[in-house]
């Protein structure tokens, strides 16, 4: 398959995953605001910081609030609306490989999304967030269930798993950051924060089966980082990355980066992580994700690097 | 069968005027090939008719059947305008049209091959050599080239029109990068959803074979026969107005959809694509890029769409390109006027399908006559497509005619004048009613080792009352076309 096409599939999958995870993040944050006492003073600037959009928001000229900026802004290139548009554009331009039903679902999700995301920004609990997550599941299901599991599919898995691992790590960071605000009122809220994070990742039930004791920070972090079986845990994503890469030709450089990330995960001392060190650790993980992304790009996605006859 | 008390679509109020209507014939009676259709439509209430049209439009939007419009703001792809009422044509009549189209393309290909070799037709005084040299689409770099089977135009989309008396004329032959076939296929799949009962009740020839026929034709051009040839579709990219079609055809054929910078010509003069597995040899390129942009080494130097060295690889016979570069020399509205003569010269046959009578402005006497009669004529530039740059006399203002007279006088070689043809009509959903609207027809003809003609083709319809302009880039719509019987 063409490098350029591989690149579009990879980004289609990344954007779709980003759409789903942004919807999840907004959902959990909206819920947390309802659960936590008002004096904890949580506002929407925190998720913006987590998604790396704080600076862009500050310099944006419009009069949109944080939530509109995050969801429905046309000017914010990283808004959910624009991620969805990019996912659709990448799907539209690889329609020779994307199953027709998947394209249709993506297209339907996009049509009318502008209006609905605006509504969602006005009322985060309006149900549209859950609807987006459902549609993303449908698309994932169609891709897994009807796309031939050749090279094209492996690029979908690479994009999806990398984005998913990245977002799970950011969720852990959100929790740590909330508790790091150091406010007295939050001291006793650990439990609700971690529970909300687990819910946001659809990990609550799986965590309960894995860990029968009460919900505690270090155990949740360990589960979300290291569990090999839960599909949104970072370790699981890394294994999928390795599996996908191993089915592609010329995979040495990429697999080396993946192995390095695995080693970092395996060496973590969860009990010893306090909130500031969680942040540092997640930053390191994100640098590893970026290195893997770069290796994928340089090996397979950059057409100008393809110079050898197969 | 009508249901008492229900209001139905009433054919007695449908007035096709003095033109030829595909459904309602003389005396207000349905034509035989349209009888089932007229009957089924007549059983619908005005609301049901409008509802079916709306359902079809919703399906098009959700299926993402689009064409691209330049500078449309945020969304560059726009839903394809479609009318649910198909255009029926009798099988017996179609057989004659099909034979005429094949005859025409065979002659055109012999002509193009002759142009790039000995130019016998010129030597024999049957074609003016000056026309070749002055053609914008004649490419010197193609002189002496030998495309597979001696065929240059592998895919042709000829535009047909029907006049008042029902005569079918060829209006033009699109030999460069004819588009529209994907819409023909999508129109059929939507019409099957709208009128499933009609497909059960009568025999309508299937059009679904086209992608397979196209693929087989392309494979027949491969320089490495017997092997499993690598066929690619070359697109100018996602901003091109026909991008949907490029992607659609690639998908239906299981071929890679490539852009110029995905391809590279090696030192061995073979073409490769940049694939994740490494450089991969390409055998056949179905090109949807105008020839002059194909190779910046030979043609337009700053073309970013093409592939440096491509013409070298093609001339060496290491890759096939369909349509062959240089084919455009026969896609010229002045050269068009000689097609009947080509049929006589190369095939020794009489043309089955007539041309629209055309006047070349190059002859001074004709030029004067054209300028004086602009109001009764359609004047077209020789090399444009998509309905751009033409004058429709009866619909023009005095000022436009004055401007056009100047243009024609300045460059008479570049203009052809034709009488206004009252295009035939097909009933079309306008609100909750059926009204006649003008149509043309673009069948697609393939020639490689064998020939193939689509049964029917793409019917384009001018949605504005009285309008004769059917191009989708100028507000036209389209319909399914049924060869019935």
Short mmCIF file of C-alpha atoms in Angstrom, two decimals, chain B residues 53-448:
data_model
loop_
_atom_site.label_atom_id
_atom_site.label_comp_id
_atom_site.label_asym_id
_atom_site.label_seq_id
_atom_site.Cartn_x
_atom_site.Cartn_y
_atom_site.Cartn_z
CA UNK B 53 -37.21 12.60 -3.83
CA UNK B 54 -36.33 13.76 -0.31
CA UNK B 55 -35.41 10.23 0.80
CA UNK B 56 -33.08 9.90 -2.18
CA UNK B 57 -31.39 13.20 -1.35
CA UNK B 58 -30.90 12.15 2.28
CA UNK B 59 -29.37 8.86 1.12
CA UNK B 60 -26.94 10.72 -1.15
CA UNK B 61 -25.82 12.95 1.70
CA UNK B 62 -25.31 10.04 4.07
CA UNK B 63 -23.55 7.87 1.52
CA UNK B 64 -21.26 10.82 0.86
CA UNK B 65 -21.81 10.92 -2.91
CA UNK B 66 -20.24 14.25 -3.68
CA UNK B 67 -18.55 16.38 -6.23
CA UNK B 68 -16.04 19.02 -5.30
CA UNK B 69 -16.61 22.69 -5.82
CA UNK B 70 -13.69 25.04 -5.74
CA UNK B 71 -13.80 27.59 -2.92
CA UNK B 72 -17.04 26.46 -1.32
CA UNK B 73 -15.82 27.58 2.09
CA UNK B 74 -15.35 24.96 4.76
CA UNK B 75 -16.66 21.87 3.04
CA UNK B 76 -15.13 21.32 -0.33
CA UNK B 77 -17.34 18.42 -1.27
CA UNK B 78 -20.96 19.04 -2.14
CA UNK B 79 -23.82 16.56 -2.43
CA UNK B 80 -24.53 15.28 -5.93
CA UNK B 81 -27.79 16.75 -7.34
CA UNK B 82 -30.05 13.91 -8.38
CA UNK B 83 -33.59 13.53 -9.69
CA UNK B 84 -35.43 10.29 -8.98
CA UNK B 85 -37.34 9.99 -12.27
CA UNK B 86 -35.22 7.83 -14.60
CA UNK B 87 -34.92 8.27 -18.33
CA UNK B 88 -36.11 5.20 -20.25
CA UNK B 89 -34.73 4.25 -23.66
CA UNK B 90 -35.95 1.26 -25.69
CA UNK B 91 -33.44 -1.57 -26.06
CA UNK B 92 -34.04 -1.78 -29.81
CA UNK B 93 -33.13 1.86 -30.24
CA UNK B 94 -30.15 1.61 -27.92
CA UNK B 95 -28.56 -1.20 -29.95
CA UNK B 96 -28.20 1.22 -32.86
CA UNK B 97 -26.69 3.93 -30.67
CA UNK B 98 -24.23 1.45 -29.20
CA UNK B 99 -23.07 0.32 -32.64
CA UNK B 100 -22.68 3.97 -33.66
CA UNK B 101 -20.57 4.78 -30.61
CA UNK B 102 -18.24 1.83 -31.19
CA UNK B 103 -17.85 2.77 -34.83
CA UNK B 104 -16.99 6.31 -33.88
CA UNK B 105 -14.35 5.42 -31.28
CA UNK B 106 -12.67 2.92 -33.63
CA UNK B 107 -12.37 5.65 -36.27
CA UNK B 108 -11.14 8.23 -33.75
CA UNK B 109 -8.42 5.88 -32.53
CA UNK B 110 -7.28 5.13 -36.08
CA UNK B 111 -7.19 8.87 -36.69
CA UNK B 112 -5.09 9.63 -33.58
CA UNK B 113 -2.65 6.84 -34.41
CA UNK B 114 -2.39 8.23 -37.94
CA UNK B 115 -1.78 11.77 -36.62
CA UNK B 116 1.22 10.56 -34.61
CA UNK B 117 2.57 8.44 -37.48
CA UNK B 118 2.33 9.00 -41.25
CA UNK B 119 -0.71 11.31 -41.33
CA UNK B 120 -2.14 9.46 -44.30
CA UNK B 121 -5.49 11.19 -44.04
CA UNK B 122 -3.75 14.54 -44.47
CA UNK B 123 -1.60 13.24 -47.33
CA UNK B 124 -4.75 12.00 -49.07
CA UNK B 125 -6.28 15.46 -48.77
CA UNK B 126 -9.14 14.33 -46.56
CA UNK B 127 -8.10 16.28 -43.44
CA UNK B 128 -6.45 19.74 -43.26
CA UNK B 129 -2.96 19.31 -41.78
CA UNK B 130 -3.01 22.88 -40.47
CA UNK B 131 -5.64 21.85 -37.95
CA UNK B 132 -3.24 19.39 -36.32
CA UNK B 133 -0.38 21.80 -35.87
CA UNK B 134 -2.67 24.51 -34.49
CA UNK B 135 -4.35 22.17 -32.03
CA UNK B 136 -3.57 23.01 -28.43
CA UNK B 137 -3.77 19.32 -27.60
CA UNK B 138 -1.39 18.01 -30.23
CA UNK B 139 1.75 16.84 -28.38
CA UNK B 140 5.00 16.60 -30.31
CA UNK B 141 6.44 14.26 -27.67
CA UNK B 142 3.95 11.59 -28.73
CA UNK B 143 5.06 11.41 -32.37
CA UNK B 144 5.87 7.81 -33.30
CA UNK B 145 4.65 6.32 -30.01
CA UNK B 146 2.91 2.96 -30.11
CA UNK B 147 0.38 2.44 -27.32
CA UNK B 148 -0.95 -1.13 -26.86
CA UNK B 149 -3.38 -2.35 -29.56
CA UNK B 150 -2.74 0.93 -31.42
CA UNK B 151 -5.45 2.46 -29.23
CA UNK B 152 -4.98 5.95 -27.76
CA UNK B 153 -8.40 6.78 -26.37
CA UNK B 154 -9.19 3.81 -24.13
CA UNK B 155 -12.01 5.58 -22.31
CA UNK B 156 -14.36 7.90 -24.16
CA UNK B 157 -17.42 9.77 -22.90
CA UNK B 158 -19.47 10.98 -25.86
CA UNK B 159 -22.22 13.50 -25.27
CA UNK B 160 -25.45 12.70 -27.10
CA UNK B 161 -28.45 14.95 -27.59
CA UNK B 162 -31.86 14.36 -29.09
CA UNK B 163 -33.61 16.95 -31.20
CA UNK B 164 -37.36 17.66 -31.58
CA UNK B 165 -37.87 14.90 -34.12
CA UNK B 166 -36.10 12.35 -31.89
CA UNK B 167 -32.88 12.16 -33.91
CA UNK B 168 -29.87 11.32 -31.73
CA UNK B 169 -26.80 13.47 -32.48
CA UNK B 170 -23.27 13.30 -31.13
CA UNK B 171 -22.54 16.69 -29.59
CA UNK B 172 -18.93 16.04 -28.65
CA UNK B 173 -16.47 13.27 -27.87
CA UNK B 174 -14.66 13.62 -24.54
CA UNK B 175 -11.37 11.84 -25.06
CA UNK B 176 -9.09 13.43 -22.51
CA UNK B 177 -10.32 12.66 -19.00
CA UNK B 178 -14.09 12.12 -19.34
CA UNK B 179 -15.83 11.99 -15.98
CA UNK B 180 -19.24 11.07 -14.67
CA UNK B 181 -19.29 7.29 -14.77
CA UNK B 182 -19.27 6.91 -10.97
CA UNK B 183 -22.42 9.02 -10.80
CA UNK B 184 -24.02 6.79 -13.42
CA UNK B 185 -23.32 3.83 -11.10
CA UNK B 186 -24.44 5.60 -7.92
CA UNK B 187 -27.59 6.92 -9.63
CA UNK B 188 -28.51 3.35 -10.42
CA UNK B 189 -28.02 2.12 -6.86
CA UNK B 190 -30.17 4.95 -5.51
CA UNK B 191 -32.88 4.45 -8.12
CA UNK B 192 -33.06 0.79 -7.10
CA UNK B 193 -33.91 2.00 -3.60
CA UNK B 194 -36.51 4.46 -4.90
CA UNK B 195 -38.33 2.22 -7.42
CA UNK B 196 -37.49 -1.41 -6.56
CA UNK B 197 -40.85 -2.56 -7.99
CA UNK B 198 -39.95 -1.30 -11.47
CA UNK B 199 -36.74 -3.33 -11.55
CA UNK B 200 -38.73 -6.43 -10.72
CA UNK B 201 -41.46 -5.82 -13.25
CA UNK B 202 -39.35 -5.22 -16.36
CA UNK B 203 -35.95 -5.92 -17.83
CA UNK B 204 -33.59 -2.99 -17.27
CA UNK B 205 -30.05 -3.59 -18.48
CA UNK B 206 -27.52 -3.61 -15.65
CA UNK B 207 -24.72 -1.05 -15.59
CA UNK B 208 -22.85 -2.62 -12.68
CA UNK B 209 -20.30 -4.36 -14.91
CA UNK B 210 -18.52 -1.12 -15.70
CA UNK B 211 -15.74 -1.25 -13.06
CA UNK B 212 -14.93 -4.86 -14.01
CA UNK B 213 -14.96 -3.99 -17.72
CA UNK B 214 -12.73 -0.99 -17.05
CA UNK B 215 -10.32 -3.10 -15.03
CA UNK B 216 -10.15 -5.82 -17.70
CA UNK B 217 -9.52 -3.19 -20.36
CA UNK B 218 -6.71 -1.64 -18.29
CA UNK B 219 -5.15 -5.06 -17.63
CA UNK B 220 -5.19 -5.69 -21.39
CA UNK B 221 -2.76 -2.75 -21.74
CA UNK B 222 -0.14 -4.14 -19.35
CA UNK B 223 3.43 -4.36 -20.66
CA UNK B 224 3.86 -7.50 -18.56
CA UNK B 225 0.97 -9.66 -19.74
CA UNK B 226 0.28 -12.92 -17.97
CA UNK B 227 1.60 -11.51 -14.75
CA UNK B 228 -0.65 -9.93 -12.15
CA UNK B 229 -0.32 -6.35 -13.36
CA UNK B 230 -0.30 -3.41 -10.95
CA UNK B 231 -3.00 -0.96 -12.08
CA UNK B 232 -3.23 2.48 -10.46
CA UNK B 233 -5.60 5.43 -10.78
CA UNK B 234 -3.69 8.71 -11.00
CA UNK B 235 -5.59 11.66 -9.50
CA UNK B 236 -4.65 15.34 -9.30
CA UNK B 237 -5.69 15.07 -5.64
CA UNK B 238 -8.45 15.67 -3.17
CA UNK B 239 -9.28 19.17 -4.43
CA UNK B 240 -10.12 18.04 -7.94
CA UNK B 241 -13.80 18.30 -8.85
CA UNK B 242 -13.90 14.62 -9.80
CA UNK B 243 -11.96 13.30 -6.80
CA UNK B 244 -14.98 11.34 -5.61
CA UNK B 245 -15.00 9.47 -8.89
CA UNK B 246 -11.26 8.75 -8.86
CA UNK B 247 -11.58 7.28 -5.41
CA UNK B 248 -14.76 5.42 -6.34
CA UNK B 249 -13.26 3.73 -9.37
CA UNK B 250 -10.05 2.82 -7.53
CA UNK B 251 -12.17 1.26 -4.80
CA UNK B 252 -14.35 -0.69 -7.22
CA UNK B 253 -11.32 -2.02 -9.12
CA UNK B 254 -9.17 -2.69 -6.05
CA UNK B 255 -6.51 -0.45 -7.61
CA UNK B 256 -4.29 1.99 -5.75
CA UNK B 257 -5.32 5.63 -5.96
CA UNK B 258 -2.09 7.55 -6.46
CA UNK B 259 -1.01 11.16 -6.77
CA UNK B 260 1.96 12.30 -8.84
CA UNK B 261 4.36 12.40 -5.92
CA UNK B 262 3.53 8.79 -5.02
CA UNK B 263 5.20 7.74 -8.27
CA UNK B 264 8.82 7.82 -9.32
CA UNK B 265 10.56 6.77 -12.53
CA UNK B 266 13.67 4.65 -11.89
CA UNK B 267 16.96 4.57 -13.79
CA UNK B 268 15.59 1.51 -15.57
CA UNK B 269 12.81 3.72 -17.08
CA UNK B 270 10.19 1.81 -15.13
CA UNK B 271 7.53 3.48 -12.97
CA UNK B 272 7.38 2.71 -9.24
CA UNK B 273 5.06 3.74 -6.45
CA UNK B 274 6.22 4.63 -2.97
CA UNK B 275 4.62 1.90 -0.89
CA UNK B 276 5.17 0.94 2.73
CA UNK B 277 6.79 -2.29 1.49
CA UNK B 278 9.27 -0.32 -0.65
CA UNK B 279 9.18 0.87 -4.28
CA UNK B 280 6.66 -1.20 -6.23
CA UNK B 281 6.53 -1.48 -10.04
CA UNK B 282 3.46 0.00 -11.76
CA UNK B 283 2.23 -1.45 -15.07
CA UNK B 284 -0.87 0.51 -16.03
CA UNK B 285 -1.83 4.06 -15.10
CA UNK B 286 -5.44 5.13 -15.48
CA UNK B 287 -4.66 8.83 -15.62
CA UNK B 288 -7.20 11.43 -14.57
CA UNK B 289 -4.69 14.25 -15.07
CA UNK B 290 -4.64 16.32 -18.26
CA UNK B 291 -1.77 15.14 -20.44
CA UNK B 292 0.09 18.44 -20.36
CA UNK B 293 0.61 18.05 -16.60
CA UNK B 294 1.81 14.45 -16.70
CA UNK B 295 5.53 14.99 -16.97
CA UNK B 296 7.26 18.24 -15.97
CA UNK B 297 10.36 17.09 -17.90
CA UNK B 298 8.41 17.24 -21.16
CA UNK B 299 5.31 19.42 -20.80
CA UNK B 300 4.31 22.07 -18.24
CA UNK B 301 7.56 22.54 -16.35
CA UNK B 302 6.19 23.62 -13.01
CA UNK B 303 3.50 20.94 -12.83
CA UNK B 304 3.34 19.50 -9.34
CA UNK B 305 0.77 16.95 -10.40
CA UNK B 306 2.93 14.89 -12.69
CA UNK B 307 5.87 12.52 -12.54
CA UNK B 308 9.26 13.50 -14.01
CA UNK B 309 10.33 10.93 -16.61
CA UNK B 310 6.87 9.44 -17.08
CA UNK B 311 6.75 10.07 -20.82
CA UNK B 312 10.18 8.45 -21.21
CA UNK B 313 8.92 5.33 -19.41
CA UNK B 314 5.74 5.35 -21.51
CA UNK B 315 7.57 5.70 -24.82
CA UNK B 316 9.89 2.86 -23.78
CA UNK B 317 6.78 0.71 -23.40
CA UNK B 318 7.42 0.01 -19.72
CA UNK B 319 4.12 1.45 -18.56
CA UNK B 320 0.75 1.97 -20.20
CA UNK B 321 -1.17 5.22 -19.71
CA UNK B 322 -4.90 5.43 -20.37
CA UNK B 323 -5.86 7.59 -22.10
CA UNK B 324 -2.56 7.84 -23.92
CA UNK B 325 -0.93 11.28 -23.82
CA UNK B 326 -1.67 13.14 -27.02
CA UNK B 327 -5.19 11.71 -27.35
CA UNK B 328 -6.62 15.21 -26.86
CA UNK B 329 -5.75 16.10 -30.43
CA UNK B 330 -9.06 14.51 -31.43
CA UNK B 331 -10.95 16.15 -28.55
CA UNK B 332 -11.35 19.48 -30.23
CA UNK B 333 -14.62 20.92 -31.44
CA UNK B 334 -13.16 21.72 -34.86
CA UNK B 335 -11.58 18.29 -35.36
CA UNK B 336 -14.97 16.91 -34.26
CA UNK B 337 -16.54 18.17 -37.45
CA UNK B 338 -14.35 15.69 -39.39
CA UNK B 339 -15.35 12.55 -37.46
CA UNK B 340 -17.94 11.43 -40.07
CA UNK B 341 -15.22 11.82 -42.68
CA UNK B 342 -12.81 9.75 -40.50
CA UNK B 343 -15.38 6.97 -40.35
CA UNK B 344 -15.61 6.93 -44.15
CA UNK B 345 -11.85 7.21 -44.61
CA UNK B 346 -10.55 4.65 -42.11
CA UNK B 347 -13.45 2.21 -41.90
CA UNK B 348 -15.04 2.60 -45.31
CA UNK B 349 -18.44 2.81 -43.58
CA UNK B 350 -21.20 5.41 -43.39
CA UNK B 351 -21.56 7.00 -39.94
CA UNK B 352 -24.36 5.44 -37.90
CA UNK B 353 -24.71 8.46 -35.58
CA UNK B 354 -24.78 11.96 -37.12
CA UNK B 355 -22.86 14.96 -35.83
CA UNK B 356 -24.72 18.11 -34.89
CA UNK B 357 -24.38 20.27 -38.02
CA UNK B 358 -21.42 22.53 -37.29
CA UNK B 359 -19.89 25.60 -38.86
CA UNK B 360 -16.19 26.25 -38.61
CA UNK B 361 -15.49 29.91 -38.21
CA UNK B 362 -12.12 29.65 -39.95
CA UNK B 363 -13.71 30.05 -43.37
CA UNK B 364 -14.17 33.86 -43.83
CA UNK B 365 -17.62 33.57 -45.40
CA UNK B 366 -18.85 31.28 -42.63
CA UNK B 367 -17.33 33.63 -40.05
CA UNK B 368 -19.40 36.54 -41.33
CA UNK B 369 -22.54 34.44 -41.42
CA UNK B 370 -21.94 33.24 -37.84
CA UNK B 371 -21.34 36.73 -36.51
CA UNK B 372 -24.53 37.96 -38.18
CA UNK B 373 -26.61 35.07 -36.84
CA UNK B 374 -25.22 34.78 -33.32
CA UNK B 375 -28.68 35.04 -31.82
CA UNK B 376 -29.77 31.76 -33.45
CA UNK B 377 -26.55 29.83 -32.77
CA UNK B 378 -24.58 28.12 -30.05
CA UNK B 379 -20.92 29.07 -30.30
CA UNK B 380 -18.29 27.02 -28.48
CA UNK B 381 -14.57 27.34 -28.02
CA UNK B 382 -12.70 24.34 -29.51
CA UNK B 383 -10.92 23.29 -26.34
CA UNK B 384 -13.03 24.01 -23.29
CA UNK B 385 -15.16 21.56 -21.39
CA UNK B 386 -17.73 21.84 -18.62
CA UNK B 387 -19.82 24.37 -20.54
CA UNK B 388 -17.35 27.18 -19.96
CA UNK B 389 -16.77 29.99 -22.45
CA UNK B 390 -19.72 29.28 -24.73
CA UNK B 391 -22.48 31.48 -26.03
CA UNK B 392 -26.08 30.27 -26.21
CA UNK B 393 -27.50 32.71 -28.77
CA UNK B 394 -31.21 32.81 -27.90
CA UNK B 395 -30.43 33.27 -24.19
CA UNK B 396 -27.73 35.90 -24.70
CA UNK B 397 -27.81 39.68 -24.31
CA UNK B 398 -26.81 42.07 -27.10
CA UNK B 399 -23.72 42.96 -25.14
CA UNK B 400 -22.62 39.33 -24.76
CA UNK B 401 -23.12 38.82 -28.49
CA UNK B 402 -21.01 41.85 -29.28
CA UNK B 403 -18.27 40.65 -26.98
CA UNK B 404 -18.41 37.17 -28.52
CA UNK B 405 -18.29 38.48 -32.08
CA UNK B 406 -15.00 40.13 -31.12
CA UNK B 407 -13.62 36.92 -29.64
CA UNK B 408 -14.57 34.86 -32.67
CA UNK B 409 -13.10 37.35 -35.14
CA UNK B 410 -9.88 37.46 -33.19
CA UNK B 411 -9.36 33.70 -33.19
CA UNK B 412 -11.73 32.02 -35.66
CA UNK B 413 -9.83 28.67 -35.55
CA UNK B 414 -10.86 28.35 -31.93
CA UNK B 415 -14.65 28.52 -32.48
CA UNK B 416 -17.41 26.31 -33.81
CA UNK B 417 -21.03 27.38 -34.30
CA UNK B 418 -23.99 25.03 -34.13
CA UNK B 419 -27.74 25.50 -34.49
CA UNK B 420 -29.62 25.52 -31.20
CA UNK B 421 -30.97 22.07 -30.59
CA UNK B 422 -34.15 21.83 -28.58
CA UNK B 423 -32.84 19.16 -26.20
CA UNK B 424 -35.27 16.40 -25.39
CA UNK B 425 -36.97 16.36 -22.01
CA UNK B 426 -37.65 13.95 -19.15
CA UNK B 427 -40.21 14.45 -16.36
CA UNK B 428 -38.42 15.84 -13.32
CA UNK B 429 -39.57 16.37 -9.73
CA UNK B 430 -40.13 20.07 -9.14
CA UNK B 431 -41.65 20.54 -5.71
CA UNK B 432 -44.61 18.13 -5.68
CA UNK B 433 -45.06 18.05 -9.43
CA UNK B 434 -43.48 16.59 -12.51
CA UNK B 435 -42.30 19.06 -15.11
CA UNK B 436 -40.30 18.53 -18.31
CA UNK B 437 -36.62 19.42 -18.07
CA UNK B 438 -33.94 19.25 -20.78
CA UNK B 439 -31.39 16.43 -20.74
CA UNK B 440 -28.35 15.12 -22.55
CA UNK B 441 -26.69 11.71 -22.26
CA UNK B 442 -23.09 10.67 -21.75
CA UNK B 443 -22.44 6.99 -22.44
CA UNK B 444 -18.95 5.64 -21.78
CA UNK B 445 -17.10 3.58 -24.36
CA UNK B 446 -14.03 1.46 -23.60
CA UNK B 447 -11.49 0.21 -26.11
CA UNK B 448 -8.47 -1.97 -25.26
#
